Short mmCIF file of C-alpha atoms in Angstrom, two decimals:
data_model
loop_
_atom_site.label_atom_id
_atom_site.label_comp_id
_atom_site.label_asym_id
_atom_site.label_seq_id
_atom_site.Cartn_x
_atom_site.Cartn_y
_atom_site.Cartn_z
CA MET A 1 53.58 15.95 -54.90
CA GLU A 2 50.12 16.22 -53.41
CA THR A 3 46.78 14.47 -53.64
CA ASN A 4 43.47 16.19 -53.14
CA ARG A 5 40.29 14.68 -51.72
CA ALA A 6 37.16 16.58 -52.72
CA THR A 7 34.11 16.79 -50.49
CA ASP A 8 30.83 15.02 -51.25
CA ALA A 9 28.25 17.82 -51.04
CA ALA A 10 25.51 15.41 -49.93
CA SER A 11 27.44 14.57 -46.75
CA LEU A 12 27.99 18.12 -45.54
CA PRO A 13 26.76 19.09 -42.05
CA ALA A 14 24.25 21.91 -41.71
CA GLY A 15 25.82 25.34 -42.12
CA ILE A 16 28.83 24.02 -44.05
CA THR A 17 29.01 24.42 -47.80
CA ASN A 18 30.66 22.52 -50.62
CA GLN A 19 33.59 23.67 -52.72
CA LEU A 20 31.44 25.37 -55.35
CA THR A 21 29.52 27.57 -52.92
CA ALA A 22 30.71 30.91 -51.55
CA VAL A 23 31.55 30.95 -47.84
CA ASP A 24 32.13 33.70 -45.30
CA PHE A 25 35.49 32.32 -44.17
CA SER A 26 37.91 29.48 -44.81
CA VAL A 27 39.65 27.58 -42.02
CA CYS A 28 43.15 26.49 -43.09
CA ILE A 29 45.02 23.89 -41.01
CA VAL A 30 48.40 22.21 -41.50
CA THR A 31 48.88 18.88 -39.71
CA TYR A 32 51.71 16.41 -39.24
CA GLN A 33 51.35 13.36 -36.99
CA ALA A 34 48.65 15.19 -35.04
CA CYS A 35 45.51 13.17 -35.77
CA GLU A 36 44.16 13.07 -32.22
CA VAL A 37 44.58 16.78 -31.44
CA LEU A 38 43.22 17.66 -34.88
CA ARG A 39 40.09 15.64 -34.11
CA GLU A 40 39.48 17.65 -30.92
CA CYS A 41 40.21 20.91 -32.74
CA LEU A 42 37.66 20.16 -35.44
CA ARG A 43 35.04 19.06 -32.92
CA SER A 44 35.39 22.36 -31.07
CA LEU A 45 35.32 24.27 -34.36
CA TYR A 46 32.05 22.74 -35.54
CA GLU A 47 30.42 22.83 -32.10
CA ASN A 48 31.22 26.47 -31.38
CA THR A 49 30.87 28.25 -34.73
CA HIS A 50 27.33 29.01 -35.92
CA GLN A 51 26.91 32.56 -37.16
CA PHE A 52 28.82 32.40 -40.46
CA SER A 53 29.27 29.83 -43.21
CA PHE A 54 32.73 28.31 -43.52
CA GLU A 55 34.83 25.62 -45.14
CA VAL A 56 37.71 23.67 -43.65
CA ILE A 57 40.85 22.80 -45.60
CA VAL A 58 43.44 20.51 -43.99
CA VAL A 59 46.89 19.99 -45.51
CA ASP A 60 48.65 16.88 -44.23
CA ASN A 61 52.45 16.63 -44.44
CA GLY A 62 52.77 12.93 -45.14
CA SER A 63 51.58 11.65 -41.75
CA ASP A 64 51.25 7.92 -41.07
CA ASP A 65 48.63 8.39 -38.33
CA ARG A 66 45.64 7.62 -40.61
CA VAL A 67 44.45 11.21 -40.48
CA ASP A 68 42.81 10.74 -43.89
CA GLU A 69 40.67 7.89 -42.56
CA MET A 70 39.68 9.88 -39.47
CA LEU A 71 38.63 12.88 -41.55
CA ALA A 72 36.67 10.80 -44.05
CA ARG A 73 34.88 8.99 -41.23
CA GLU A 74 34.20 11.83 -38.78
CA PHE A 75 34.47 15.08 -40.76
CA PRO A 76 33.45 14.39 -44.36
CA ALA A 77 32.95 18.12 -45.00
CA VAL A 78 36.68 18.74 -44.62
CA ARG A 79 38.71 19.12 -47.79
CA LEU A 80 42.02 17.26 -47.46
CA ILE A 81 45.21 18.00 -49.38
CA GLN A 82 47.88 15.33 -48.83
CA ASN A 83 51.58 15.97 -49.32
CA GLN A 84 53.95 13.02 -49.63
CA GLU A 85 56.44 14.35 -47.05
CA ASN A 86 56.87 16.92 -44.31
CA GLU A 87 57.05 20.26 -46.11
CA GLY A 88 57.13 22.39 -42.99
CA TYR A 89 54.42 24.92 -42.24
CA THR A 90 54.58 27.88 -44.58
CA HIS A 91 54.32 26.12 -47.95
CA PRO A 92 51.47 23.81 -46.85
CA MET A 93 49.60 26.73 -45.32
CA ASN A 94 49.93 28.57 -48.63
CA GLN A 95 48.51 25.47 -50.33
CA ALA A 96 45.42 25.75 -48.14
CA LEU A 97 45.14 29.51 -48.53
CA ARG A 98 45.34 29.23 -52.32
CA ALA A 99 42.62 26.57 -52.33
CA SER A 100 40.29 28.65 -50.13
CA ARG A 101 37.19 30.55 -51.22
CA GLY A 102 36.18 32.56 -48.17
CA ASP A 103 36.01 36.32 -47.85
CA PHE A 104 38.19 35.84 -44.76
CA LEU A 105 41.00 33.32 -44.34
CA LEU A 106 41.77 31.74 -40.98
CA GLN A 107 45.11 30.17 -40.16
CA LEU A 108 44.53 27.70 -37.34
CA ASN A 109 46.87 25.26 -35.62
CA PRO A 110 45.61 21.70 -35.13
CA ASP A 111 46.57 21.73 -31.43
CA THR A 112 43.93 24.32 -30.55
CA ILE A 113 40.46 24.30 -29.05
CA VAL A 114 38.04 26.87 -30.42
CA LEU A 115 35.96 28.29 -27.58
CA PRO A 116 32.30 29.30 -28.05
CA GLN A 117 31.73 32.04 -30.67
CA ALA A 118 35.46 32.71 -31.01
CA LEU A 119 35.55 32.56 -34.81
CA ASP A 120 32.15 34.23 -35.19
CA ARG A 121 33.45 37.13 -33.13
CA LEU A 122 36.66 37.43 -35.13
CA VAL A 123 34.72 37.61 -38.41
CA THR A 124 32.28 40.13 -36.91
CA PHE A 125 35.21 42.26 -35.75
CA LEU A 126 36.82 42.42 -39.20
CA ASN A 127 33.44 43.06 -40.81
CA SER A 128 32.95 46.09 -38.58
CA HIS A 129 36.51 47.44 -38.88
CA PRO A 130 37.26 47.99 -42.58
CA GLN A 131 40.78 49.29 -41.91
CA ALA A 132 41.70 46.09 -40.08
CA GLY A 133 43.47 43.65 -42.37
CA LEU A 134 43.82 40.87 -39.85
CA CYS A 135 43.16 40.06 -36.22
CA GLY A 136 43.89 37.42 -33.64
CA PRO A 137 42.07 36.21 -30.52
CA LYS A 138 43.16 35.92 -26.94
CA VAL A 139 45.13 32.67 -26.89
CA LEU A 140 45.09 30.71 -23.63
CA ASN A 141 47.38 28.08 -22.17
CA ARG A 142 45.98 24.82 -20.77
CA ASP A 143 45.56 26.46 -17.37
CA GLY A 144 43.63 29.43 -18.75
CA THR A 145 46.47 31.92 -18.51
CA LEU A 146 47.39 34.21 -21.40
CA GLN A 147 49.77 32.81 -24.01
CA LYS A 148 51.76 36.00 -24.25
CA PRO A 149 53.07 35.72 -27.84
CA CYS A 150 49.51 35.98 -29.18
CA ARG A 151 49.97 39.76 -29.36
CA ARG A 152 53.24 41.42 -30.17
CA GLY A 153 54.75 44.86 -30.54
CA GLU A 154 57.55 46.03 -32.75
CA ALA A 155 60.64 43.78 -32.67
CA ARG A 156 62.95 46.68 -31.89
CA PRO A 157 66.45 45.77 -30.67
CA LEU A 158 65.88 46.73 -27.01
CA ALA A 159 62.55 44.87 -26.88
CA VAL A 160 64.11 41.74 -28.39
CA ILE A 161 67.06 41.93 -25.99
CA GLY A 162 64.65 42.30 -23.08
CA TYR A 163 62.66 39.28 -24.23
CA PHE A 164 65.58 36.91 -24.84
CA THR A 165 67.70 37.93 -21.83
CA GLY A 166 64.87 37.98 -19.29
CA LEU A 167 65.36 41.68 -18.51
CA ALA A 168 61.72 42.28 -19.47
CA ARG A 169 60.59 40.09 -16.57
CA LEU A 170 62.96 41.83 -14.18
CA PHE A 171 61.64 45.25 -15.17
CA PRO A 172 57.93 44.68 -15.93
CA GLY A 173 57.19 48.41 -15.85
CA SER A 174 59.57 49.21 -18.69
CA LYS A 175 57.67 49.68 -21.94
CA ARG A 176 60.85 49.57 -24.00
CA LEU A 177 61.98 46.24 -22.57
CA ASN A 178 58.47 44.76 -22.70
CA ASP A 179 57.41 46.10 -26.06
CA TYR A 180 57.75 42.73 -27.79
CA LEU A 181 55.08 40.88 -25.78
CA LEU A 182 53.23 44.04 -24.71
CA THR A 183 52.93 42.77 -21.14
CA TYR A 184 52.17 46.27 -19.89
CA LEU A 185 48.79 46.20 -21.70
CA ASP A 186 45.60 44.81 -20.17
CA GLU A 187 45.18 41.33 -21.64
CA ASP A 188 41.40 41.88 -21.91
CA GLN A 189 41.72 45.12 -23.88
CA THR A 190 41.27 45.22 -27.64
CA ALA A 191 44.38 46.81 -29.11
CA GLU A 192 46.05 47.65 -32.38
CA VAL A 193 49.33 45.70 -32.33
CA ALA A 194 52.28 44.95 -34.58
CA GLY A 195 51.56 41.24 -34.84
CA VAL A 196 49.35 38.35 -33.74
CA SER A 197 49.99 34.62 -33.56
CA GLY A 198 49.62 32.36 -36.59
CA ALA A 199 48.14 29.76 -34.23
CA CYS A 200 44.87 31.56 -34.94
CA MET A 201 44.96 34.51 -37.32
CA LEU A 202 42.02 35.77 -39.39
CA ILE A 203 42.99 37.59 -42.59
CA ARG A 204 40.88 39.70 -44.93
CA ARG A 205 41.17 38.29 -48.46
CA GLU A 206 41.98 41.73 -49.85
CA VAL A 207 45.18 41.71 -47.82
CA VAL A 208 46.41 38.52 -49.51
CA GLU A 209 45.40 39.88 -52.90
CA GLN A 210 47.47 42.99 -52.21
CA ILE A 211 50.63 41.67 -50.52
CA GLY A 212 50.66 38.00 -51.54
CA TYR A 213 50.81 34.82 -49.48
CA LEU A 214 53.17 33.79 -46.68
CA ASP A 215 56.88 34.11 -47.46
CA GLU A 216 58.12 30.57 -48.07
CA SER A 217 61.68 31.57 -47.14
CA PHE A 218 60.37 30.71 -43.66
CA PHE A 219 60.11 26.92 -43.42
CA ALA A 220 58.20 27.40 -40.18
CA TYR A 221 58.00 30.08 -37.45
CA GLN A 222 58.03 33.88 -37.81
CA GLU A 223 56.09 33.71 -41.06
CA ASP A 224 53.18 35.20 -39.10
CA ALA A 225 55.29 38.14 -37.85
CA ASP A 226 56.57 38.74 -41.37
CA PHE A 227 53.04 38.66 -42.83
CA CYS A 228 51.75 41.11 -40.20
CA PHE A 229 54.69 43.42 -40.92
CA ARG A 230 54.02 43.36 -44.67
CA ALA A 231 50.31 44.02 -44.09
CA ARG A 232 51.07 47.03 -41.94
CA GLN A 233 53.56 48.31 -44.51
CA ALA A 234 50.72 48.16 -47.04
CA GLY A 235 48.52 50.31 -44.81
CA TRP A 236 46.42 47.69 -43.03
CA LYS A 237 45.90 47.57 -39.26
CA VAL A 238 46.47 44.49 -37.11
CA TYR A 239 44.34 43.91 -34.01
CA TYR A 240 44.38 41.76 -30.90
CA TYR A 241 40.74 41.00 -30.04
CA PRO A 242 40.34 39.28 -26.66
CA GLU A 243 36.54 38.93 -26.89
CA ALA A 244 37.38 35.89 -29.03
CA GLN A 245 39.33 33.15 -27.25
CA ILE A 246 40.97 29.82 -28.08
CA VAL A 247 43.17 27.37 -26.18
CA HIS A 248 46.53 26.49 -27.74
CA PHE A 249 48.37 23.47 -26.36
CA GLY A 250 51.56 24.00 -28.36
CA GLY A 251 54.16 21.45 -29.40
CA GLN A 252 51.64 18.73 -30.31
CA GLY A 253 52.38 18.48 -34.03
CA GLY A 254 55.52 18.49 -36.13
CA SER A 255 57.66 20.16 -33.48
CA ARG A 256 56.94 17.24 -31.12
CA VAL A 257 57.70 14.61 -33.77
CA GLU A 258 60.89 16.27 -35.09
CA PRO A 259 62.13 18.48 -32.21
CA TYR A 260 65.66 19.09 -33.51
CA ARG A 261 64.39 20.15 -36.91
CA ALA A 262 61.91 22.44 -35.18
CA ILE A 263 64.64 24.07 -33.08
CA LEU A 264 66.79 24.71 -36.15
CA ALA A 265 63.82 26.11 -38.07
CA TRP A 266 62.91 28.39 -35.15
CA HIS A 267 66.37 29.93 -34.92
CA ARG A 268 66.71 30.25 -38.69
CA SER A 269 63.34 32.00 -38.91
CA TYR A 270 64.29 34.53 -36.23
CA TRP A 271 67.50 35.24 -38.13
CA LEU A 272 65.58 35.74 -41.40
CA TYR A 273 63.00 37.98 -39.77
#
């Protein structure tokens, strides 16, 4: 069961539109017990995105952290969908994607900080690359270093073995062992890749119309890799675009609140993928 809070058009900040108006892109966020990090995420989003019109849709998984009150008070332009319980990530994200109206759809984690012009640059990139179905930014850790899973190669057996066993780190020059995280590529180089991180992934609406939404067989994790794979199978290209950058803290939402469930979901998702 879900409840839906509509936005009062009279209270919208400049540059943000109401639900009946077309927008360039839709920001879709799933949150669970992450009110404080979500607040900082939204502040960075509104402060650092100016070139294109957008809407924000937040799906809450039954949190008791008063996220609804915070959004109504500080971000009245945000459209909130409230589930009664924790429904994972993939289904709630699909709820947001289905409710969206933008030409481009952005999956964004609540524990992220959007750096200046990051989303504007992602939209500009897809606008200028018609064969690109989706793209992701350079994702940074707290200390400014690259969060390596933000760009990924093919999950071939040798690459996966290298990643999980640590052989990739022992032999950094081996492309076969390092093909999963593409560590042999310059992190500041735009590249066509096999997959990007769902922590921040911009999707062309035509891709969703062609291949469908996220596969809800994945409760959480690896749904982004599966979606990128399906998009490429349909003929679309996937790009890593480091001119756009965000910070991703990681582990500040549902995985922090329910760590054992997160671990089980992670392993199950890898098995499914």
